[in-house]
Tab-separated table of C-alpha atoms (C1' of nucleotides) in Angstrom:
chain	number	residue	atom	x	y	z
A	19	UNK	CA	36.270	38.041	-29.759
A	20	UNK	CA	35.235	37.417	-33.306
A	21	UNK	CA	34.143	39.877	-35.880
A	22	UNK	CA	30.727	39.187	-37.289
A	23	UNK	CA	30.654	41.347	-40.387
A	24	UNK	CA	33.370	41.861	-42.904
A	25	UNK	CA	33.775	45.456	-41.788
A	26	UNK	CA	34.361	44.651	-38.147
A	27	UNK	CA	37.693	44.778	-36.412
A	28	UNK	CA	39.003	43.031	-33.360
A	29	UNK	CA	40.296	45.247	-30.580
A	30	UNK	CA	43.873	44.510	-31.567
A	31	UNK	CA	43.209	45.235	-35.234
A	32	UNK	CA	41.444	48.491	-34.459
A	33	UNK	CA	44.216	49.590	-32.151
A	34	UNK	CA	46.802	48.731	-34.781
A	35	UNK	CA	44.953	50.781	-37.375
A	36	UNK	CA	44.865	53.598	-34.848
A	37	UNK	CA	48.592	53.361	-34.217
A	38	UNK	CA	49.379	53.461	-37.920
A	39	UNK	CA	46.914	56.310	-38.436
A	40	UNK	CA	48.447	58.297	-35.645
A	41	UNK	CA	52.017	57.754	-36.794
A	42	UNK	CA	51.107	58.508	-40.394
A	43	UNK	CA	53.292	55.713	-41.673
A	44	UNK	CA	55.308	53.034	-39.964
A	45	UNK	CA	56.787	49.570	-40.192
A	46	UNK	CA	55.226	46.492	-38.630
A	47	UNK	CA	57.978	46.451	-36.058
A	48	UNK	CA	57.176	50.004	-34.995
A	49	UNK	CA	53.638	48.831	-34.293
A	50	UNK	CA	55.030	45.926	-32.357
A	51	UNK	CA	57.179	48.167	-30.208
A	52	UNK	CA	54.105	50.201	-29.314
A	53	UNK	CA	52.561	47.101	-27.813
A	54	UNK	CA	55.790	45.843	-26.305
A	55	UNK	CA	56.770	49.071	-24.620
A	56	UNK	CA	54.187	51.631	-23.877
A	57	UNK	CA	50.895	49.823	-23.823
A	58	UNK	CA	49.007	47.711	-21.313
A	59	UNK	CA	50.420	44.249	-20.656
A	60	UNK	CA	47.123	42.878	-21.852
A	61	UNK	CA	48.616	42.469	-25.311
A	62	UNK	CA	51.910	40.680	-25.672
A	63	UNK	CA	52.846	42.347	-28.929
A	64	UNK	CA	54.195	38.992	-30.035
A	65	UNK	CA	55.483	38.635	-33.557
A	66	UNK	CA	53.045	35.820	-34.124
A	67	UNK	CA	50.170	38.222	-33.491
A	68	UNK	CA	51.362	41.353	-35.257
A	69	UNK	CA	52.806	40.161	-38.553
A	70	UNK	CA	49.843	38.024	-39.589
A	71	UNK	CA	47.573	40.855	-38.484
A	72	UNK	CA	49.382	43.320	-40.727
A	73	UNK	CA	49.021	40.910	-43.618
A	74	UNK	CA	45.324	40.578	-42.843
A	75	UNK	CA	44.819	44.336	-42.860
A	76	UNK	CA	46.718	44.595	-46.127
A	77	UNK	CA	44.644	41.828	-47.716
A	78	UNK	CA	41.496	43.650	-46.688
A	79	UNK	CA	42.777	46.812	-48.320
A	80	UNK	CA	42.927	48.829	-45.106
A	81	UNK	CA	46.662	49.496	-45.231
A	82	UNK	CA	49.161	49.602	-48.050
A	83	UNK	CA	52.924	49.721	-48.460
A	84	UNK	CA	53.829	53.369	-48.911
A	85	UNK	CA	57.525	53.016	-49.509
A	86	UNK	CA	60.574	50.951	-48.724
A	87	UNK	CA	63.421	52.113	-46.555
A	88	UNK	CA	67.104	52.039	-47.393
A	89	UNK	CA	67.668	49.557	-44.590
A	90	UNK	CA	67.031	46.144	-46.126
A	91	UNK	CA	65.926	44.811	-42.750
A	92	UNK	CA	63.036	47.181	-42.436
A	93	UNK	CA	61.748	47.239	-45.964
A	94	UNK	CA	58.042	47.881	-45.818
A	95	UNK	CA	56.531	51.073	-44.484
A	96	UNK	CA	52.746	50.988	-44.249
A	97	UNK	CA	50.095	53.669	-44.507
A	98	UNK	CA	46.329	53.691	-44.119
A	99	UNK	CA	44.357	53.545	-47.342
A	100	UNK	CA	41.255	55.697	-47.571
A	101	UNK	CA	39.215	52.552	-46.919
A	102	UNK	CA	41.370	52.012	-43.858
A	103	UNK	CA	40.751	55.530	-42.624
A	104	UNK	CA	37.045	54.998	-43.158
A	105	UNK	CA	37.047	51.700	-41.277
A	106	UNK	CA	39.056	53.218	-38.458
A	107	UNK	CA	36.595	56.063	-38.150
A	108	UNK	CA	33.673	53.696	-37.851
A	109	UNK	CA	35.593	51.585	-35.340
A	110	UNK	CA	36.228	54.690	-33.271
A	111	UNK	CA	33.030	56.539	-33.930
A	112	UNK	CA	29.419	56.932	-33.015
A	113	UNK	CA	27.237	55.138	-32.189
A	114	UNK	CA	29.411	53.578	-29.533
A	115	UNK	CA	28.928	49.820	-29.682
A	116	UNK	CA	27.047	48.206	-26.847
A	117	UNK	CA	29.858	46.016	-25.550
A	118	UNK	CA	32.106	49.047	-25.124
A	119	UNK	CA	29.650	50.557	-22.686
A	120	UNK	CA	29.248	47.605	-20.324
A	121	UNK	CA	31.397	47.032	-17.269
A	122	UNK	CA	34.783	45.890	-18.528
A	123	UNK	CA	35.993	42.526	-17.220
A	124	UNK	CA	38.277	42.614	-14.213
A	125	UNK	CA	39.970	39.434	-12.981
A	126	UNK	CA	40.294	40.838	-9.480
A	127	UNK	CA	36.599	41.628	-9.234
A	128	UNK	CA	35.840	38.247	-10.749
A	129	UNK	CA	37.551	36.455	-7.876
A	130	UNK	CA	35.606	38.192	-5.153
A	131	UNK	CA	32.506	36.153	-5.895
A	132	UNK	CA	34.312	32.999	-4.811
A	133	UNK	CA	36.171	34.407	-1.843
A	134	UNK	CA	33.848	32.644	0.570
A	135	UNK	CA	35.466	29.373	-0.485
A	136	UNK	CA	38.570	30.456	1.411
A	137	UNK	CA	39.027	30.628	5.160
A	138	UNK	CA	38.506	33.932	6.925
A	139	UNK	CA	42.230	34.606	7.322
A	140	UNK	CA	42.892	33.772	3.681
A	141	UNK	CA	40.142	36.129	2.632
A	142	UNK	CA	41.757	38.802	4.737
A	143	UNK	CA	45.147	38.112	3.140
A	144	UNK	CA	43.644	38.316	-0.324
A	145	UNK	CA	41.977	41.658	0.246
A	146	UNK	CA	44.958	43.089	2.074
A	147	UNK	CA	47.408	41.902	-0.546
A	148	UNK	CA	45.226	43.170	-3.371
A	149	UNK	CA	44.915	46.591	-1.759
A	150	UNK	CA	48.632	46.885	-1.101
A	151	UNK	CA	49.610	45.832	-4.596
A	152	UNK	CA	46.987	48.040	-6.209
A	153	UNK	CA	48.226	50.943	-4.151
A	154	UNK	CA	51.770	50.291	-5.343
A	155	UNK	CA	50.641	50.027	-8.913
A	156	UNK	CA	48.710	53.246	-8.569
A	157	UNK	CA	51.858	54.904	-7.292
A	158	UNK	CA	53.784	53.794	-10.349
A	159	UNK	CA	50.983	54.987	-12.600
A	160	UNK	CA	51.066	58.419	-10.987
A	161	UNK	CA	54.807	58.674	-11.475
A	162	UNK	CA	54.290	57.776	-15.110
A	163	UNK	CA	51.568	60.376	-15.297
A	164	UNK	CA	53.800	63.083	-13.860
A	165	UNK	CA	56.515	62.064	-16.296
A	166	UNK	CA	54.203	62.389	-19.295
A	167	UNK	CA	52.851	65.640	-17.892
A	168	UNK	CA	54.519	67.741	-20.532
A	169	UNK	CA	56.077	65.542	-23.178
A	170	UNK	CA	53.205	63.171	-23.939
A	171	UNK	CA	50.293	64.162	-26.112
A	172	UNK	CA	46.920	65.007	-24.632
A	173	UNK	CA	45.158	61.803	-25.596
A	174	UNK	CA	47.827	59.562	-24.126
A	175	UNK	CA	47.590	61.543	-20.905
A	176	UNK	CA	43.830	61.135	-20.870
A	177	UNK	CA	44.110	57.375	-21.322
A	178	UNK	CA	46.602	57.230	-18.491
A	179	UNK	CA	44.293	59.354	-16.380
A	180	UNK	CA	41.526	56.833	-17.051
A	181	UNK	CA	43.761	54.084	-15.759
A	182	UNK	CA	44.483	56.050	-12.607
A	183	UNK	CA	40.772	56.585	-12.042
A	184	UNK	CA	40.079	52.888	-12.491
A	185	UNK	CA	42.690	52.006	-9.923
A	186	UNK	CA	41.343	54.545	-7.488
A	187	UNK	CA	37.846	53.154	-7.894
A	188	UNK	CA	39.191	49.673	-7.370
A	189	UNK	CA	40.906	50.682	-4.170
A	190	UNK	CA	37.780	52.306	-2.844
A	191	UNK	CA	35.840	49.210	-3.733
A	192	UNK	CA	38.364	46.901	-2.073
A	193	UNK	CA	37.944	48.958	1.080
A	194	UNK	CA	34.229	48.369	0.868
A	195	UNK	CA	34.829	44.654	0.347
A	196	UNK	CA	37.073	44.553	3.402
A	197	UNK	CA	34.469	46.272	5.499
A	198	UNK	CA	31.653	44.025	4.257
A	199	UNK	CA	33.709	40.940	5.091
A	200	UNK	CA	34.381	42.282	8.566
A	201	UNK	CA	37.995	43.331	8.230
A	202	UNK	CA	39.420	46.517	9.631
A	203	UNK	CA	40.120	49.172	7.052
A	204	UNK	CA	43.110	51.391	7.510
A	205	UNK	CA	42.232	54.932	6.468
A	206	UNK	CA	45.678	55.234	4.878
A	207	UNK	CA	44.676	55.807	1.263
A	208	UNK	CA	43.167	58.945	-0.138
A	209	UNK	CA	41.142	56.985	-2.662
A	210	UNK	CA	37.904	56.319	-0.847
A	211	UNK	CA	34.342	57.272	-1.621
B	12	UNK	CA	45.597	33.949	-22.466
B	13	UNK	CA	47.623	30.798	-22.132
B	14	UNK	CA	48.598	28.998	-19.019
B	15	UNK	CA	52.319	28.614	-18.577
B	16	UNK	CA	52.568	25.902	-15.944
B	17	UNK	CA	50.526	22.775	-15.640
B	18	UNK	CA	48.909	24.141	-12.480
B	19	UNK	CA	47.673	27.353	-14.051
B	20	UNK	CA	44.111	28.057	-15.037
B	21	UNK	CA	42.624	30.408	-17.570
B	22	UNK	CA	40.133	32.920	-16.274
B	23	UNK	CA	37.254	30.882	-17.630
B	24	UNK	CA	38.570	27.663	-16.120
B	25	UNK	CA	39.113	29.258	-12.737
B	26	UNK	CA	35.672	30.809	-12.766
B	27	UNK	CA	34.150	27.470	-13.712
B	28	UNK	CA	35.938	25.754	-10.849
B	29	UNK	CA	34.617	28.505	-8.601
B	30	UNK	CA	31.057	28.026	-9.822
B	31	UNK	CA	31.217	24.283	-9.229
B	32	UNK	CA	32.839	24.821	-5.850
B	33	UNK	CA	30.174	27.255	-4.811
B	34	UNK	CA	27.288	25.078	-5.969
B	35	UNK	CA	28.801	22.012	-4.367
B	36	UNK	CA	27.862	19.861	-7.319
B	37	UNK	CA	26.328	20.607	-10.663
B	38	UNK	CA	25.976	19.587	-14.280
B	39	UNK	CA	27.887	21.172	-17.141
B	40	UNK	CA	24.704	22.847	-18.302
B	41	UNK	CA	24.207	24.470	-14.913
B	42	UNK	CA	27.652	26.016	-15.322
B	43	UNK	CA	26.687	27.140	-18.784
B	44	UNK	CA	23.537	28.813	-17.546
B	45	UNK	CA	25.606	30.774	-15.048
B	46	UNK	CA	27.533	32.288	-17.917
B	47	UNK	CA	24.517	32.670	-20.153
B	48	UNK	CA	22.294	34.362	-17.630
B	49	UNK	CA	23.819	36.098	-14.708
B	50	UNK	CA	27.350	36.901	-15.673
B	51	UNK	CA	29.092	39.589	-17.691
B	52	UNK	CA	28.574	39.428	-21.458
B	53	UNK	CA	32.313	39.045	-21.771
B	54	UNK	CA	31.869	35.276	-21.870
B	55	UNK	CA	29.378	33.817	-24.273
B	56	UNK	CA	28.866	30.623	-22.305
B	57	UNK	CA	28.818	28.806	-25.617
B	58	UNK	CA	28.587	25.047	-25.620
B	59	UNK	CA	31.787	24.886	-27.600
B	60	UNK	CA	33.608	26.572	-24.763
B	61	UNK	CA	32.067	24.896	-21.731
B	62	UNK	CA	31.877	21.219	-22.617
B	63	UNK	CA	35.479	20.832	-23.756
B	64	UNK	CA	36.529	22.846	-20.730
B	65	UNK	CA	34.707	20.474	-18.393
B	66	UNK	CA	36.433	17.552	-20.084
B	67	UNK	CA	39.762	19.296	-19.663
B	68	UNK	CA	39.203	19.851	-15.956
B	69	UNK	CA	38.173	16.228	-15.550
B	70	UNK	CA	41.251	15.002	-17.417
B	71	UNK	CA	43.417	17.072	-15.114
B	72	UNK	CA	41.748	15.509	-12.103
B	73	UNK	CA	40.266	18.753	-10.809
B	74	UNK	CA	36.648	17.660	-11.025
B	75	UNK	CA	34.969	14.263	-10.990
B	76	UNK	CA	31.553	12.819	-11.701
B	77	UNK	CA	29.826	12.561	-8.345
B	78	UNK	CA	26.624	10.863	-9.426
B	79	UNK	CA	24.178	10.488	-12.258
B	80	UNK	CA	20.656	11.800	-12.235
B	81	UNK	CA	17.481	9.947	-13.091
B	82	UNK	CA	17.061	12.169	-16.106
B	83	UNK	CA	19.106	10.518	-18.808
B	84	UNK	CA	19.570	13.871	-20.519
B	85	UNK	CA	21.486	15.316	-17.644
B	86	UNK	CA	23.453	12.334	-16.581
B	87	UNK	CA	26.683	13.620	-15.128
B	88	UNK	CA	26.859	15.713	-11.988
B	89	UNK	CA	30.333	17.019	-11.231
B	90	UNK	CA	32.113	17.848	-8.002
B	91	UNK	CA	35.515	19.271	-7.172
B	92	UNK	CA	38.172	16.758	-6.236
B	93	UNK	CA	40.529	17.656	-3.407
B	94	UNK	CA	43.123	18.506	-6.038
B	95	UNK	CA	40.518	20.754	-7.636
B	96	UNK	CA	39.802	22.482	-4.349
B	97	UNK	CA	43.524	22.975	-3.880
B	98	UNK	CA	43.990	24.411	-7.385
B	99	UNK	CA	41.009	26.679	-6.928
B	100	UNK	CA	42.433	27.982	-3.667
B	101	UNK	CA	45.721	28.838	-5.296
B	102	UNK	CA	43.919	30.462	-8.246
B	103	UNK	CA	41.960	32.586	-5.804
B	104	UNK	CA	44.565	33.054	-3.151
B	105	UNK	CA	47.585	35.009	-2.079
B	106	UNK	CA	49.928	36.211	-3.414
B	107	UNK	CA	47.686	37.936	-5.911
B	108	UNK	CA	49.224	37.525	-9.354
B	109	UNK	CA	50.725	40.584	-10.968
B	110	UNK	CA	48.399	40.774	-13.953
B	111	UNK	CA	45.357	40.869	-11.690
B	112	UNK	CA	46.633	44.049	-10.096
B	113	UNK	CA	47.257	46.084	-13.230
B	114	UNK	CA	44.684	48.330	-14.851
B	115	UNK	CA	42.162	46.049	-16.528
B	116	UNK	CA	41.674	46.567	-20.265
B	117	UNK	CA	38.796	48.813	-21.276
B	118	UNK	CA	37.820	49.168	-24.945
B	119	UNK	CA	36.298	52.572	-24.326
B	120	UNK	CA	39.450	53.937	-22.721
B	121	UNK	CA	41.460	52.315	-25.479
B	122	UNK	CA	39.687	54.377	-28.135
B	123	UNK	CA	40.359	57.710	-26.516
B	124	UNK	CA	43.995	57.624	-27.546
B	125	UNK	CA	42.949	57.812	-31.198
B	126	UNK	CA	40.117	60.283	-30.856
B	127	UNK	CA	42.194	63.027	-32.414
B	128	UNK	CA	41.876	61.212	-35.723
B	129	UNK	CA	38.242	62.277	-35.800
B	130	UNK	CA	36.888	65.745	-36.420
B	131	UNK	CA	35.993	67.921	-33.484
B	132	UNK	CA	32.262	67.348	-33.813
B	133	UNK	CA	32.740	63.602	-34.098
B	134	UNK	CA	34.868	63.649	-30.992
B	135	UNK	CA	32.106	65.479	-29.230
B	136	UNK	CA	29.542	62.934	-30.411
B	137	UNK	CA	31.700	60.090	-29.215
B	138	UNK	CA	32.157	61.466	-25.731
B	139	UNK	CA	28.554	62.520	-25.419
B	140	UNK	CA	27.238	59.197	-26.674
B	141	UNK	CA	29.585	57.263	-24.412
B	142	UNK	CA	28.509	59.280	-21.376
B	143	UNK	CA	24.815	58.883	-22.119
B	144	UNK	CA	25.053	55.159	-22.725
B	145	UNK	CA	27.254	54.602	-19.682
B	146	UNK	CA	24.778	56.538	-17.595
B	147	UNK	CA	21.953	54.331	-18.852
B	148	UNK	CA	23.946	51.216	-18.184
B	149	UNK	CA	24.745	52.444	-14.708
B	150	UNK	CA	21.041	52.954	-14.123
B	151	UNK	CA	20.314	49.372	-15.076
B	152	UNK	CA	23.120	48.154	-12.854
B	153	UNK	CA	21.690	50.045	-9.904
B	154	UNK	CA	18.259	48.535	-10.468
B	155	UNK	CA	19.877	45.133	-10.544
B	156	UNK	CA	21.716	46.010	-7.370
B	157	UNK	CA	18.521	47.040	-5.587
B	158	UNK	CA	16.903	43.826	-6.766
B	159	UNK	CA	19.671	41.675	-5.356
B	160	UNK	CA	19.660	43.745	-2.189
B	161	UNK	CA	18.151	40.964	-0.107
B	162	UNK	CA	17.992	37.779	-2.137
B	163	UNK	CA	21.526	37.613	-3.527
B	164	UNK	CA	24.475	36.475	-1.458
B	165	UNK	CA	27.010	38.933	-0.108
B	166	UNK	CA	29.781	38.156	-2.569
B	167	UNK	CA	27.582	38.543	-5.617
B	168	UNK	CA	26.437	41.906	-4.278
B	169	UNK	CA	30.042	42.957	-3.765
B	170	UNK	CA	30.957	42.038	-7.329
B	171	UNK	CA	27.999	44.006	-8.589
B	172	UNK	CA	29.016	46.901	-6.378
B	173	UNK	CA	32.452	46.766	-8.000
B	174	UNK	CA	30.840	47.055	-11.395
B	175	UNK	CA	28.866	50.085	-10.276
B	176	UNK	CA	32.019	51.731	-8.968
B	177	UNK	CA	33.817	51.087	-12.247
B	178	UNK	CA	30.999	52.699	-14.193
B	179	UNK	CA	30.953	55.688	-11.872
B	180	UNK	CA	34.691	56.126	-12.280
B	181	UNK	CA	34.302	55.861	-16.022
B	182	UNK	CA	31.657	58.532	-16.074
B	183	UNK	CA	33.767	60.867	-14.000
B	184	UNK	CA	36.665	60.226	-16.322
B	185	UNK	CA	34.585	60.840	-19.435
B	186	UNK	CA	33.638	64.181	-17.951
B	187	UNK	CA	37.304	64.963	-17.568
B	188	UNK	CA	37.919	63.898	-21.153
B	189	UNK	CA	35.125	66.156	-22.362
B	190	UNK	CA	36.562	69.075	-20.466
B	191	UNK	CA	40.097	68.448	-21.695
B	192	UNK	CA	38.865	68.320	-25.279
B	193	UNK	CA	37.031	71.586	-24.791
B	194	UNK	CA	33.454	70.363	-24.598
B	195	UNK	CA	30.878	71.650	-22.167
B	196	UNK	CA	30.097	69.274	-19.346
B	197	UNK	CA	26.570	69.115	-18.049
B	198	UNK	CA	26.615	68.795	-14.268
B	199	UNK	CA	23.751	66.286	-14.534
B	200	UNK	CA	25.422	63.211	-13.076
B	201	UNK	CA	26.358	62.721	-9.452
B	202	UNK	CA	29.390	60.698	-10.420
B	203	UNK	CA	32.083	63.325	-10.742
B	204	UNK	CA	35.320	63.782	-8.907
C	3	DA	C1'	2.942	10.489	-31.685
C	4	DT	C1'	4.811	14.476	-32.876
C	5	DG	C1'	6.664	18.993	-32.463
C	6	DG	C1'	9.417	21.684	-29.519
C	7	DC	C1'	12.642	22.457	-25.998
C	8	DC	C1'	16.438	20.687	-23.021
C	9	DA	C1'	21.085	19.137	-22.584
C	10	DT	C1'	25.106	17.548	-24.583
C	11	DG	C1'	28.092	17.480	-27.648
C	12	DT	C1'	31.110	18.130	-32.393
C	13	DA	C1'	32.966	20.803	-36.566
C	14	DA	C1'	35.230	24.414	-38.625
C	15	DG	C1'	37.540	28.413	-38.154
C	16	DA	C1'	39.575	32.920	-36.107
C	17	DT	C1'	42.718	34.864	-33.088
C	18	DG	C1'	46.064	34.867	-30.069
C	19	DT	C1'	50.057	32.515	-27.518
C	20	DT	C1'	55.101	30.680	-27.036
C	21	DA	C1'	59.105	29.091	-29.363
C	22	DC	C1'	61.986	28.779	-33.061
C	23	DA	C1'	64.327	30.193	-37.659
C	24	DT	C1'	66.709	33.528	-40.555
C	25	DG	C1'	69.094	37.165	-42.667
C	26	DA	C1'	70.841	42.096	-42.009
C	27	DT	C1'	73.253	45.299	-39.208
C	28	DT	C1'	75.597	47.186	-35.571
C	29	DT	C1'	79.174	46.674	-32.007
C	30	DA	C1'	83.182	44.887	-29.590
D	10	DT	C1'	85.514	39.255	-38.042
D	11	DA	C1'	82.751	37.340	-34.334
D	12	DA	C1'	78.931	38.160	-31.298
D	13	DA	C1'	74.899	40.421	-30.178
D	14	DT	C1'	70.819	42.510	-31.597
D	15	DC	C1'	67.256	43.986	-34.882
D	16	DA	C1'	63.407	42.954	-37.784
D	17	DT	C1'	60.705	39.733	-39.967
D	18	DG	C1'	58.681	35.961	-40.229
D	19	DT	C1'	56.806	30.673	-39.474
D	20	DA	C1'	55.248	26.499	-36.708
D	21	DA	C1'	52.718	24.322	-33.405
D	22	DC	C1'	49.052	24.659	-30.636
D	23	DA	C1'	45.489	26.388	-27.006
D	24	DT	C1'	41.352	28.639	-26.395
D	25	DC	C1'	37.566	30.607	-27.772
D	26	DT	C1'	33.796	31.640	-31.330
D	27	DT	C1'	29.491	30.425	-34.298
D	28	DA	C1'	26.850	26.862	-36.354
D	29	DC	C1'	25.200	22.430	-36.647
D	30	DA	C1'	23.917	17.528	-34.997
D	31	DT	C1'	21.696	14.334	-31.806
D	32	DG	C1'	18.866	12.155	-28.619
D	33	DG	C1'	15.850	12.337	-24.450
D	34	DC	C1'	11.789	14.407	-22.350
D	35	DC	C1'	7.211	16.923	-22.213
D	36	DA	C1'	2.944	19.045	-23.723
D	37	DT	C1'	-0.841	19.007	-26.834
DNA sequence: ATGGCCATGTAAGATGTTACATGATTTA
DNA sequence: TAAATCATGTAACATCTTACATGGCCAT
């Protein structure tokens, strides 16, 4: 969670640089809205995270105030510096860092190791509940995907598609878990191996 | 990353309770080794994380010193209290919390949204490198899986199986990304849609 | 008995969280 | 003009990180 070298970025910092780079120029609040609205709930987009982060990036010379807006509220509009563009490229680019390649953490998967500490019927409830809720979530994702079908840009669609694939894989896996633990598996979903 | 209620646990705390619960009783260092050796590199298993965490769990009455060992180094052997068992069950149990169900964060997927900020050939390198490295990682995972085939317990195997499925889904997705960005896809891997 | 590892911590610091404060602007 | 909301912060604090300190045990 920490950067080791001076050139390193945390995931939130890198993503923020990416957002600014993609928008060309924007205010801190515009960045915040990105995290509040469209992005994964993993990041809260809290003011206490974003504003100090922006200051940090500015202090490191990766972004710079491009102009001020007429609206006194908004004030500062930021842009990437060339150093910022460079840093962003190395954050994004090859060679892909080792920790990006490994299996990403998944709290649901994490719990399965300890499922044997529950009674058989509780285990069944857990797996059943997880499958149902994942299925629902997948449904919502697919609606979102259909919605973005034309308006969204290609890369956003691809990210969304990755999320859908993850959820499908999860569902297939949960089916396997159910079977291994001796529960009946309804062949309802189309997301099996 | 914060708990909201007094009864809530962070992911690391819950996992630690699970480890202690599964082992029956163990020393703090035994917990640490679990994180250092067998588990995902997501957690460092650093002393600065584990020892204060153990103290926290003890202060909250979730674990208790069961006995001391002859070895003065080791000293304290912890056990779950009944309150700890109860808390662990609710951490594990139904209803599955909302954030567990959503698409888990993935730094690789995260980067794809900003790939258009790179040149075409860099994009190609990124995707190609990611696929190669993921494929290698998947290979190692499968070896691990074969190794644990008989000795490991069922739940550990299932967790590992989940990791394999995630990596397979990722690879399939990366293929889709490559295609969408106009790169040739080698039909080498067996992990496509 | 001494050098090295085992096991347990503590220290300092980075990053993120919730909750609150504040002034500008839009809206009723 | 009063109330709600927008946009920008700050304060307190929890959790994790790396790096260092310490003391018991074991092998040569």
